[in-house]
Short mmCIF file of the C-alpha atoms (twelve columns), coordinates in Angstrom:
data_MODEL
# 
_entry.id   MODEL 
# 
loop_
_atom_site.group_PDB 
_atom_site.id 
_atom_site.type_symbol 
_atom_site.label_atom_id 
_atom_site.label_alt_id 
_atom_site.label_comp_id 
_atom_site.label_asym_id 
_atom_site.label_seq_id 
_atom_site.Cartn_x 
_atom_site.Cartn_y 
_atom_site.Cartn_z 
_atom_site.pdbx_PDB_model_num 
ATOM 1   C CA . UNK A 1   21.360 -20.488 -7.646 1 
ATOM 2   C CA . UNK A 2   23.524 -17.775 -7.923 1 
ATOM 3   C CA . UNK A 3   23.836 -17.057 -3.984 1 
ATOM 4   C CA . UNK A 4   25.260 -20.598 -3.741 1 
ATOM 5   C CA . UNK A 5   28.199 -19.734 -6.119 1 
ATOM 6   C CA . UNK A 6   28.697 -16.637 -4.699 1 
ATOM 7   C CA . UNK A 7   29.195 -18.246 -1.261 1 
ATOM 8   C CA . UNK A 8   31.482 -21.360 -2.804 1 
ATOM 9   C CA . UNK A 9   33.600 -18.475 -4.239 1 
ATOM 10  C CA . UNK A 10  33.898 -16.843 -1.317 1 
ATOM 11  C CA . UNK A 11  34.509 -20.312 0.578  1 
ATOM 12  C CA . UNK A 12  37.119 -20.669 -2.400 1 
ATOM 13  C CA . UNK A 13  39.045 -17.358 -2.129 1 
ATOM 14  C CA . UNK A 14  39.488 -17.735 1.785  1 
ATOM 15  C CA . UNK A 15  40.625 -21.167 1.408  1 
ATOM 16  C CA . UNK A 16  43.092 -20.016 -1.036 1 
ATOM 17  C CA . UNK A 17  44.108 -16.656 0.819  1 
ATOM 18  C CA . UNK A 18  45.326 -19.072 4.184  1 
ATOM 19  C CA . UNK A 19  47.162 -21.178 1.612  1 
ATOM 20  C CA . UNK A 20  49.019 -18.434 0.200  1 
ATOM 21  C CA . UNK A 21  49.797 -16.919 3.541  1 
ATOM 22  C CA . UNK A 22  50.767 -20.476 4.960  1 
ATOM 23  C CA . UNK A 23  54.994 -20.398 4.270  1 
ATOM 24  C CA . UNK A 24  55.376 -17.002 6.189  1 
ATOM 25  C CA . UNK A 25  53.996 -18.711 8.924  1 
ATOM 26  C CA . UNK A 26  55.623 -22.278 8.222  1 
ATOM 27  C CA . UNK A 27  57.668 -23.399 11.492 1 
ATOM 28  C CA . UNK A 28  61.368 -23.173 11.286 1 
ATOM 29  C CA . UNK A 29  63.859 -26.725 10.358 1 
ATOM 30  C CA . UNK A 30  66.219 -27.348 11.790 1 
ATOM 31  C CA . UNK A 31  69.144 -30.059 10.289 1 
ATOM 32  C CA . UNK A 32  72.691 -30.996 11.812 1 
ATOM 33  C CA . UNK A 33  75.369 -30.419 9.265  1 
ATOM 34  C CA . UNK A 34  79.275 -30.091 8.775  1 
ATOM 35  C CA . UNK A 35  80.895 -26.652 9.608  1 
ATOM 36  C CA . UNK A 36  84.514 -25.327 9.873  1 
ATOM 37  C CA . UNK A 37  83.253 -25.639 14.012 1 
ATOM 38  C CA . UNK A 38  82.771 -29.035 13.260 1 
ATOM 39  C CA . UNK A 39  79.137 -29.455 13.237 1 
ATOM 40  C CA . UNK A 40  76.379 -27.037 13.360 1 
ATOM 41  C CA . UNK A 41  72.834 -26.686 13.534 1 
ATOM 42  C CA . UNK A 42  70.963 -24.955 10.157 1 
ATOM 43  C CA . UNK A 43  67.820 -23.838 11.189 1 
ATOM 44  C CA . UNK A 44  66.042 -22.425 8.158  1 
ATOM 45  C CA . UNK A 45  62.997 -20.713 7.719  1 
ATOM 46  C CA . UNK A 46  60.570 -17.925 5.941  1 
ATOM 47  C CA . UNK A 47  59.467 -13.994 6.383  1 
ATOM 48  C CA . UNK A 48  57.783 -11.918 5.126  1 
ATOM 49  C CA . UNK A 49  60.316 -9.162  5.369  1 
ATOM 50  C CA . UNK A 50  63.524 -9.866  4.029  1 
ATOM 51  C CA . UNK A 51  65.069 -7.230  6.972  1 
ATOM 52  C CA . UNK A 52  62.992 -8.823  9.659  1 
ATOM 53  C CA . UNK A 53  65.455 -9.931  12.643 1 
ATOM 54  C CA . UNK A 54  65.957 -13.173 13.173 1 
ATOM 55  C CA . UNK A 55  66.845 -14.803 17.400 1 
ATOM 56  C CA . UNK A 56  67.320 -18.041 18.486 1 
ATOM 57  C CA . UNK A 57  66.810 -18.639 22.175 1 
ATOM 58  C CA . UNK A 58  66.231 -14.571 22.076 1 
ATOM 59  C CA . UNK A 59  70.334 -14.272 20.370 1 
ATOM 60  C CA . UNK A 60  69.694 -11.854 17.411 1 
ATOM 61  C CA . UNK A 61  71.685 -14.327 14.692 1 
ATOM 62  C CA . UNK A 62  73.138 -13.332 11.097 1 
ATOM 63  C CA . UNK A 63  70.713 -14.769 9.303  1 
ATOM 64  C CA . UNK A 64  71.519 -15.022 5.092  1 
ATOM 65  C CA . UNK A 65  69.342 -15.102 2.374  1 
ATOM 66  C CA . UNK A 66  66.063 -12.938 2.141  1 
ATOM 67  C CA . UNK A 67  62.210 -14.278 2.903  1 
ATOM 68  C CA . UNK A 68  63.584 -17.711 2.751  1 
ATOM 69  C CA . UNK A 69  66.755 -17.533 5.364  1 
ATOM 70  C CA . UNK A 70  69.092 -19.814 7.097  1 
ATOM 71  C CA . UNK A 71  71.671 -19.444 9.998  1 
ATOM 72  C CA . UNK A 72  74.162 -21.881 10.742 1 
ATOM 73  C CA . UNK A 73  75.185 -22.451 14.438 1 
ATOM 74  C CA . UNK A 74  77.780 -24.298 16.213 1 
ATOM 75  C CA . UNK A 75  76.593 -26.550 18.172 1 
ATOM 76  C CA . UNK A 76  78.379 -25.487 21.126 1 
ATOM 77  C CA . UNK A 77  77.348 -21.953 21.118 1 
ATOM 78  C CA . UNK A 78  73.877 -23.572 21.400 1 
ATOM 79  C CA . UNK A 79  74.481 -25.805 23.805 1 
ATOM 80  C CA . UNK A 80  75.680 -22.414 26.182 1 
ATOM 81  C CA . UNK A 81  72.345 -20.740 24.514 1 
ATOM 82  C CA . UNK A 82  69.979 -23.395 25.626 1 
ATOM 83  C CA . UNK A 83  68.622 -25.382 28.837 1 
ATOM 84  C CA . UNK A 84  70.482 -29.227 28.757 1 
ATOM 85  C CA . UNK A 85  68.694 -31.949 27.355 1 
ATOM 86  C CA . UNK A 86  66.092 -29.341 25.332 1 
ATOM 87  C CA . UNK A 87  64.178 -30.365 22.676 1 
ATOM 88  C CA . UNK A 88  63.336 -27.637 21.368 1 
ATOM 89  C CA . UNK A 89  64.895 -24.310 20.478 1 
ATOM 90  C CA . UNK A 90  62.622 -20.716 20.097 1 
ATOM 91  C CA . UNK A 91  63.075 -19.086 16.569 1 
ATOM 92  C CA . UNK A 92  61.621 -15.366 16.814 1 
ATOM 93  C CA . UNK A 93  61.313 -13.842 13.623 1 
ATOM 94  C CA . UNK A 94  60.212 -9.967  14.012 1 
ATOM 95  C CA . UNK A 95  59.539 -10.789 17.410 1 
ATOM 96  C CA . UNK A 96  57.146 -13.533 16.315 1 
ATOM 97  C CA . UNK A 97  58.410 -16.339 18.865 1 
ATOM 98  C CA . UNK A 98  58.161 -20.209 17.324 1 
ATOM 99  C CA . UNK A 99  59.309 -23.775 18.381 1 
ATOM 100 C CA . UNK A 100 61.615 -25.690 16.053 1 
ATOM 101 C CA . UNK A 101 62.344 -29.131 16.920 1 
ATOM 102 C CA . UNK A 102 65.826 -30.046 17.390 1 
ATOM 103 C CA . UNK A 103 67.404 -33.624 15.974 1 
ATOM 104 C CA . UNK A 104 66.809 -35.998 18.395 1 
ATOM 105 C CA . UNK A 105 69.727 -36.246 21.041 1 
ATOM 106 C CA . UNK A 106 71.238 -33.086 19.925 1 
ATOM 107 C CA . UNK A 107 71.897 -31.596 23.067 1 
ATOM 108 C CA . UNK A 108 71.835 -35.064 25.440 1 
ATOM 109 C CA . UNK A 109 74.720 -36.441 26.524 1 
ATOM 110 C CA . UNK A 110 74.874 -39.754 25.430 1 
ATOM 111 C CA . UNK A 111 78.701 -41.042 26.259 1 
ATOM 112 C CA . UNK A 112 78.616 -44.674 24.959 1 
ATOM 113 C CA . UNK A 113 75.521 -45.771 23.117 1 
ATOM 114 C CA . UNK A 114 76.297 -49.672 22.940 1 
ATOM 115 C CA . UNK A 115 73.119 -50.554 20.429 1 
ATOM 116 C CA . UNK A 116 69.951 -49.259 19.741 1 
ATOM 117 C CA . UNK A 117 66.974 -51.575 19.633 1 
ATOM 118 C CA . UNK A 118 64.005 -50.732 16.311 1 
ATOM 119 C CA . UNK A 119 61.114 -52.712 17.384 1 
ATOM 120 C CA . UNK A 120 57.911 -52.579 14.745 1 
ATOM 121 C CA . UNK A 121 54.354 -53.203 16.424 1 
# 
């Protein structure tokens, strides 16, 4: 009896030792907003050092705030950082490379968009 609770509490403290250790490791956000460029990308995320560097498309960025930071870029400057049409951008914190997902169209170039159709199945 008592090996079985000392294995469920073991179960139980590495189940709760990944949770705990999950945010450091949480992907970075990103979110168009309203700058004084006009608009910008805020890509926000977590470390676990408050003086780790923080790169976007490998561009060491300002980055304010401690563990949980946030940069604000214009979206021009990552237009000239990135590939056309990307998706995605890389967020490297401490030379820890990630994907964030960019807002949809961000970086297309979509001149007249006459309608868009929302079909449910």
């Amino acid at each position: 009896m008592t090996i079985h609770r000392i294995r469920n509490a073991l179960a139980l403290t590495a189940i709760l030792a990944a949770g705990i250790s999950t945010p450091v490791l949480a992907e970075p956000q990103t979110r168009l907003v309203d700058c004084e460029a006009g608009s910008c990308l805020l890509v926000t995320g977590r470390r676990g050092d408050a003086g780790s560097v923080v790169r976007i498309n490998g561009h060491a960025v300002a980055a304010q705030g401690g563990r949980q930071w946030r940069v604000s870029l214009p979206v021009e400057t990552l237009r000239d950082w990135s590939a056309p049409y990307a998706r995605t951008i890389t967020v490297s914190v401490a030379d820890m490379p990630s994907q964030a997902t960019l807002p949809i169209g961000l970086l297309g170039h979509v001149n007249n968009l006459d309608h868009l159709v929302v079909r449910m199945k």
